[in-house]
Coordinates of C-alpha atoms in Angstrom, one line a residue:
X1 CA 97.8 66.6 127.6
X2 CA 98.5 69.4 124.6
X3 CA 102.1 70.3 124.1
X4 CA 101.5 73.3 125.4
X5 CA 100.1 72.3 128.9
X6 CA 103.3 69.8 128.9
X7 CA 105.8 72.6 128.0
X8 CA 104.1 75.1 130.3
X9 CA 105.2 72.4 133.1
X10 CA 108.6 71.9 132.0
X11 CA 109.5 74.8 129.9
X12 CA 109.6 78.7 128.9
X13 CA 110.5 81.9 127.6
X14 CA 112.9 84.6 129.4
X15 CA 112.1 87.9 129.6
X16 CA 111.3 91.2 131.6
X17 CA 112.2 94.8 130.6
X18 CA 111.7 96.1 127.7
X19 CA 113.2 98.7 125.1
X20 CA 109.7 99.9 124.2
X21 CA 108.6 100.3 128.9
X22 CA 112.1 100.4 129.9
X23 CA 111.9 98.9 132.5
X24 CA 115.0 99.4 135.0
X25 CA 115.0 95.3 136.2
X26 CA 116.4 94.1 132.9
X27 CA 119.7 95.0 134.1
X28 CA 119.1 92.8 137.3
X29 CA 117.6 90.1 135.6
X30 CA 119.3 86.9 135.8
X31 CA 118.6 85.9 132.4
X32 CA 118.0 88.6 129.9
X33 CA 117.0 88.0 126.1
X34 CA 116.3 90.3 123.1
X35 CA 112.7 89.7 121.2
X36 CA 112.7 90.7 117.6
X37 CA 109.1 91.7 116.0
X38 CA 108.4 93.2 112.4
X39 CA 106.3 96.0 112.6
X40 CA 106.2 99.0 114.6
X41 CA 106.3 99.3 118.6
X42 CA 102.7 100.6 118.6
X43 CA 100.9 97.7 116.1
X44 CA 99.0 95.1 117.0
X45 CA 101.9 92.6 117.2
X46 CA 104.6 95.2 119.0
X47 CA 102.1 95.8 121.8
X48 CA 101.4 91.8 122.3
X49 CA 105.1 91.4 122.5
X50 CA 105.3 94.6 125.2
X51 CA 102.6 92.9 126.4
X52 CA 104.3 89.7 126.5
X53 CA 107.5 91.5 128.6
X54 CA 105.5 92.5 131.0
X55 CA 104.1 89.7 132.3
X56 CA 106.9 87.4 132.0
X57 CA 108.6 90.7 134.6
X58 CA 105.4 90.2 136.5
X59 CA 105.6 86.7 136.9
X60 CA 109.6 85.6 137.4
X61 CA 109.9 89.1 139.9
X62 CA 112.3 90.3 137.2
X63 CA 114.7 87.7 137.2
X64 CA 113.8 86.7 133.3
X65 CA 113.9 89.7 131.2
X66 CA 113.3 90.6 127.6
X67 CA 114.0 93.5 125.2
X68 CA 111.5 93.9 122.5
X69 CA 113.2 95.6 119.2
X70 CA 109.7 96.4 117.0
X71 CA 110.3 97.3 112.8
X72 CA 112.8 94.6 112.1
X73 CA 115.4 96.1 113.1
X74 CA 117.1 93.3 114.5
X75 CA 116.8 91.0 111.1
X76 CA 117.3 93.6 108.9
X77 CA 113.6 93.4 107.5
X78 CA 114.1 90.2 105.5
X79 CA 111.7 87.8 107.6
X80 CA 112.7 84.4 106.3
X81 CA 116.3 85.5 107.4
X82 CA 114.8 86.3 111.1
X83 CA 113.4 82.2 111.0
X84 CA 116.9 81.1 110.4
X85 CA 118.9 83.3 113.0
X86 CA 116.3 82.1 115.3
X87 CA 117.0 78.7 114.5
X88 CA 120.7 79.5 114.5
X89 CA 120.1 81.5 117.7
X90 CA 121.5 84.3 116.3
X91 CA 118.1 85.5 117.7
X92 CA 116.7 85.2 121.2
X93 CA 113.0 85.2 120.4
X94 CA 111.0 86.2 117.3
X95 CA 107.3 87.4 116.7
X96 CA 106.7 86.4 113.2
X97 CA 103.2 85.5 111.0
X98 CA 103.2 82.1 111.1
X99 CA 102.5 82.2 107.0
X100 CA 106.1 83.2 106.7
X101 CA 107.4 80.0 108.5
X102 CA 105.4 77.8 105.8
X103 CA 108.4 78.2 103.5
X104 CA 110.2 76.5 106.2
X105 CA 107.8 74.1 107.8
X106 CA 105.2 73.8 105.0
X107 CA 102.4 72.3 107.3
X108 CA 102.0 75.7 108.2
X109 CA 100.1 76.3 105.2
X110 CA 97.3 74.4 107.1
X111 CA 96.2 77.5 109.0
X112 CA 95.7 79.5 105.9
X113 CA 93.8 76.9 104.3
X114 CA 91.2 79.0 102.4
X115 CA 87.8 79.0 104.3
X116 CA 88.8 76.5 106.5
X117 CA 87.0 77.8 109.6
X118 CA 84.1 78.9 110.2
X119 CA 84.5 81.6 112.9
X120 CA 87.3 82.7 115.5
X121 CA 86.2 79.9 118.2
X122 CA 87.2 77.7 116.0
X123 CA 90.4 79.6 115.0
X124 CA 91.2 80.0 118.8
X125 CA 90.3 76.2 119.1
X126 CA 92.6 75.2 116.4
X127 CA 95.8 77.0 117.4
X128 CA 95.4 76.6 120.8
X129 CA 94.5 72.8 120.6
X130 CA 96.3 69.6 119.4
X131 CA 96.6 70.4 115.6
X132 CA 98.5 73.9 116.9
X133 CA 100.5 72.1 119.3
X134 CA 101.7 69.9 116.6
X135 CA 102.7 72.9 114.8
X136 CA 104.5 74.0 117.0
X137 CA 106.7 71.0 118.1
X138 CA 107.3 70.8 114.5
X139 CA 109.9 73.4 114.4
X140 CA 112.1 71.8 117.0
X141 CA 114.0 70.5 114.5
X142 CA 115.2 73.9 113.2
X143 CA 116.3 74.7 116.6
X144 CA 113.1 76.9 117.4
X145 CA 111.2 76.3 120.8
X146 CA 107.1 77.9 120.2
X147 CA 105.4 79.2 123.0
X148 CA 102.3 79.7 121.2
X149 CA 100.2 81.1 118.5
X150 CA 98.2 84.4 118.7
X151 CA 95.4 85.0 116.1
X152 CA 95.0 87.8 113.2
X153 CA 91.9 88.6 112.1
X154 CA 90.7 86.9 109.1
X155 CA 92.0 88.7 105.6
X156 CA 90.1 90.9 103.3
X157 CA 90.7 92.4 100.0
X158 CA 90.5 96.1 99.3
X159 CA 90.6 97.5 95.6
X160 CA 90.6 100.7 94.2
X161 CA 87.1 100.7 92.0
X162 CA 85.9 96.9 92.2
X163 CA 83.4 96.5 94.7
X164 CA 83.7 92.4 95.0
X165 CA 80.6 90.7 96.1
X166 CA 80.5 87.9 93.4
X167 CA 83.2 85.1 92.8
X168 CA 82.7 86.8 88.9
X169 CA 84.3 90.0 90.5
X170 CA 87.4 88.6 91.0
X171 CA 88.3 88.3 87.5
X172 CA 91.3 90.1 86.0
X173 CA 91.7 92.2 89.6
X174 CA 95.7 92.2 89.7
X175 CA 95.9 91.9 93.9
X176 CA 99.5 92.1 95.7
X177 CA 99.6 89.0 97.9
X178 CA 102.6 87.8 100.0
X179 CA 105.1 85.8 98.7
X180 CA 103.2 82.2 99.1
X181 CA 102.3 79.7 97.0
X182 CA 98.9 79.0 98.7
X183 CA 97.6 82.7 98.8
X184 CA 98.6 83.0 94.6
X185 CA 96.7 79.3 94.4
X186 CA 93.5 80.7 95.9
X187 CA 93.5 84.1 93.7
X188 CA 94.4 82.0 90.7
X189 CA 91.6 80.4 91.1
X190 CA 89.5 83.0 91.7
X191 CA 90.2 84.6 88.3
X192 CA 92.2 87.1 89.6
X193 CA 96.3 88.3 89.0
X194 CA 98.1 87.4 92.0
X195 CA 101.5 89.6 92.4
X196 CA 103.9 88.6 95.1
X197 CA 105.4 91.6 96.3
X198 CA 107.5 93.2 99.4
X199 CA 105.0 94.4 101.7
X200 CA 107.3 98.1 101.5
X201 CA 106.2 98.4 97.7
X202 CA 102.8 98.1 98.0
X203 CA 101.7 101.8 98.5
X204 CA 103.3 102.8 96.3
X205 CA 102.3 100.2 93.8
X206 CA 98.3 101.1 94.7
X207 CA 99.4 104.8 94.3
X208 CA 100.7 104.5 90.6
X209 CA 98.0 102.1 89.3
X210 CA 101.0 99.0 89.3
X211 CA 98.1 96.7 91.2
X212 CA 94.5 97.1 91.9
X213 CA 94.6 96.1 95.3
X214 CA 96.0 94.0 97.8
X215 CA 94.7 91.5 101.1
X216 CA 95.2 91.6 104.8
X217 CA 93.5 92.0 107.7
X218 CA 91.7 95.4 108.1
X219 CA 94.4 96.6 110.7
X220 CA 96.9 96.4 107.9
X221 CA 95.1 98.9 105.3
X222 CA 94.0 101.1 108.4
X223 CA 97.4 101.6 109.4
X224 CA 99.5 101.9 106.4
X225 CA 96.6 104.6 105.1
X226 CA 95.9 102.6 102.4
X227 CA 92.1 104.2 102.7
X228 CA 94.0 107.1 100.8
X229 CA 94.9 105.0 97.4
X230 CA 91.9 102.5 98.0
X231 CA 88.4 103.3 97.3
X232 CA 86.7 99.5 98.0
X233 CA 86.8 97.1 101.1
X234 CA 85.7 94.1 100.3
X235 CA 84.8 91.8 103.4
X236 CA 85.9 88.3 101.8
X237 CA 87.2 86.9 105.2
X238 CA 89.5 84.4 102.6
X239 CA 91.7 83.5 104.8
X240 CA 93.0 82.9 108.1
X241 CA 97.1 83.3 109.6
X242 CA 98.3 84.2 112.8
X243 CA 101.6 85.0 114.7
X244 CA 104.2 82.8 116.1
X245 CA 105.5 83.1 119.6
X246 CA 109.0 81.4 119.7
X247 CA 112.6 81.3 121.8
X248 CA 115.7 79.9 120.0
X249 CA 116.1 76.8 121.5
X250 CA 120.0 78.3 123.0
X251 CA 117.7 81.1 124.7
X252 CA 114.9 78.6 125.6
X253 CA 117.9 76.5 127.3
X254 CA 119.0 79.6 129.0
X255 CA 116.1 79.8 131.3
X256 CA 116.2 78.6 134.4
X257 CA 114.2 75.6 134.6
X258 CA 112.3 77.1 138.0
X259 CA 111.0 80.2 135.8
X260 CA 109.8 78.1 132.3
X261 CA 106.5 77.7 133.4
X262 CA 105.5 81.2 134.5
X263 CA 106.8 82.3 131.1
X264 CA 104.6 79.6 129.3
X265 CA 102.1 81.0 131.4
X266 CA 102.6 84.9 130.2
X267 CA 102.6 83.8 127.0
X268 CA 99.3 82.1 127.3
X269 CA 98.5 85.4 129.1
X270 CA 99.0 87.5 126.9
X271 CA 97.5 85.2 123.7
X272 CA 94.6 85.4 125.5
X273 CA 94.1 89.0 125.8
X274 CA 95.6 90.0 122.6
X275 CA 92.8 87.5 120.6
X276 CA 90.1 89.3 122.9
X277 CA 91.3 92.6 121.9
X278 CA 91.8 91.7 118.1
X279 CA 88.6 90.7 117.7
X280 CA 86.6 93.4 119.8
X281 CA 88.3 95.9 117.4
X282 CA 88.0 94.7 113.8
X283 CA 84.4 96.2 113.5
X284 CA 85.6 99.6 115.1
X285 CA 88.9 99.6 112.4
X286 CA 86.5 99.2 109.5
X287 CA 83.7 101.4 110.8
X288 CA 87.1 103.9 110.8
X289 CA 88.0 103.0 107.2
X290 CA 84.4 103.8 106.4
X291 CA 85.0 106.9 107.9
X292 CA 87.9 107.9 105.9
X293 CA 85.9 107.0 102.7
X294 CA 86.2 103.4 101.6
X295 CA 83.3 101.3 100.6
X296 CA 82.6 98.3 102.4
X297 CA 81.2 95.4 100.2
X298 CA 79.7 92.0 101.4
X299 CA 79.2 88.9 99.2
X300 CA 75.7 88.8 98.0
X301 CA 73.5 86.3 99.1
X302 CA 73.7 82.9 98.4
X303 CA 77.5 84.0 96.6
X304 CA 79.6 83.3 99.3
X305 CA 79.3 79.7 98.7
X306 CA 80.3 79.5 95.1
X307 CA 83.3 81.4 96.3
X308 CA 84.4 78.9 99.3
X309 CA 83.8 76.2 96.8
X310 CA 86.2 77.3 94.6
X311 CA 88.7 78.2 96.9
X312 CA 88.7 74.8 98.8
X313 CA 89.1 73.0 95.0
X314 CA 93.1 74.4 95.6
X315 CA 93.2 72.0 98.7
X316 CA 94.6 68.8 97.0
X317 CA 97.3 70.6 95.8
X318 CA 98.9 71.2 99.1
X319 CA 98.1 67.9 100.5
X320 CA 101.8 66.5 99.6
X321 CA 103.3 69.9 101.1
X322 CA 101.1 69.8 104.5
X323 CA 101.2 66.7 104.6
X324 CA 97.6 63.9 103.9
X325 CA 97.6 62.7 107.2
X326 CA 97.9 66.4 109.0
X327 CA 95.3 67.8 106.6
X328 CA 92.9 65.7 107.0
X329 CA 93.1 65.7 111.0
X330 CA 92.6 69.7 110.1
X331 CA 89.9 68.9 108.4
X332 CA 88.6 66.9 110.8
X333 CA 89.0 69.2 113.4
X334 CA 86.9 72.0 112.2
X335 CA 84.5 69.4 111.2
X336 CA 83.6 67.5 114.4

């Protein structure tokens, strides 16, 4: 049995009414929490956690209620800050890329292994499976209780004039990346001048010529405009990372018992409609991006290969950090 089966017998999340529906049971409820997310009320991730409310409303007949509070405002913006006052349970819950918690728990990095998987099945597989129920029980020990991961769509690069399509392209391309040792590894070794940088600078940065570019999932350069300081989108699917469902273990404690598992079960819920809906819609945001006048670029044939090849030669230096033992069930994973 997965940890998450287990926990969705014994355990869950409380929540129902939200700031962003507001709904009227939240005052009613008989436990009432206040979600945290980092990004606005109408992106991907606010409407999963709106989402999220709604059936956990649906599900406990509004007697476990939560209040989603989208654009950081309840951590200030700093996200490492929002993982320790969840831990400290200076936060009730927290929707949060799980990249950010590998400077915390560093087996995290495992998901954003470059080119480790092959397609979103296997993605979906991985984080809902054992290797992502491992994950998640390893942040008990910070005081965090996971519900569950829910996928991004895999990262590409954009640029202002470099169409990539070769591993050679890559070369001297000064990219913005978060601030991760894994994601500067991979460009590294691509040839290219990784810059760690607050996600709020990068416009601006692409705007005044400071960087050539910068990687995310397509959502990311649709809705931050980037189409207007970007001329190149280059399809390089690098990298995988997703978003963390969690309670602080005070809130998770808070619920009554009889409600945990028809939280667990929103939560499921809604992981399972959000990956759906990710998915159907990455073709349709960069047909729109093609629209506003970026070029889309694929690898050439037979190039992808030399590029996976040298981005998997920067997995032995995060096998102490992951962890040997969980790597290689990763690897093993994705391999069977």
């Amino acid at each position: 049995m997965t940890r998450r089966a287990l926990t969705g017998s014994l355990a869950a999340l409380a929540i129902a009414t939200t700031a962003l529906t507001g709904l009227a049971s939240g005052a009613y409820a008989q436990t009432s929490l206040r979600m945290a997310v980092p990004d606005p009320a109408g992106s991907s991730v606010g409407r999963a956690a709106t989402r999220f409310a709604e059936l956990v409303s649906e599900k406990t007949d509004g007697e476990v209620a939560i209040e989603v509070f989208p654009d950081g405002v309840l951590f200030g913006g700093d996200q490492n800050a929002a993982v320790n006052q969840l831990g400290s349970g200076a936060l009730d819950g927290l929707i949060l890329a799980s990249s950010v918690y590998a400077s915390f728990e560093p087996k995290m990095n495992a998901i954003s292994l470059p080119y480790l998987f092959a397609d979103y099945d296997q993605l979906q597989a991985y984080l809902g499976g054992e290797p992502g129920d491992e994950l998640l029980a390893s942040l008990d020990r910070f005081g965090i209780h996971g519900l569950g991961f829910f996928l991004r769509t895999f990262r590409d690069v954009t640029t202002r004039d470099t169409a990539i399509t070769t591993a050679e392209d890559f070369q001297g391309v000064t990219l913005r990346t978060p601030n991760n040792p894994l994601f500067v590894a991979l460009f590294e070794a691509l040839g290219a001048n990784p810059t760690p940088m607050a996600f709020s600078e990068v416009y601006s940065a692409l705007q005044l010529g400071a960087i050539d570019g910068q990687e995310n999932p397509v959502e990311v350069p649709y809705n931050n405009k980037f189409s207007e300081v970007q001329g190149q989108l280059n399809i390089t699917q690098h990298l995988a990372d997703s978003f963390l469902v969690a309670l602080s273990g005070n809130a998770w404690d808070s619920i009554p018992e009889e409600h945990r598992e028809a939280v667990q079960q929103a939560a499921d819920e809604m992981i399972a409609e959000h990956d759906a809906e990710e998915i159907a819609a990455e073709q349709d945001i960069i047909a729109k991006l093609q629209d506003e006048g970026m070029q889309v670029n694929h690898f050439a044939d037979g190039k992808l290969e030399r590029v996976q090849e040298i981005a998997r030669s920067i997995y032995p230096e995060f096998e102490d950090q992951i962890g040997a033992e969980f790597m290689q069930k990763s690897l093993d994973f994705v391999n069977q």
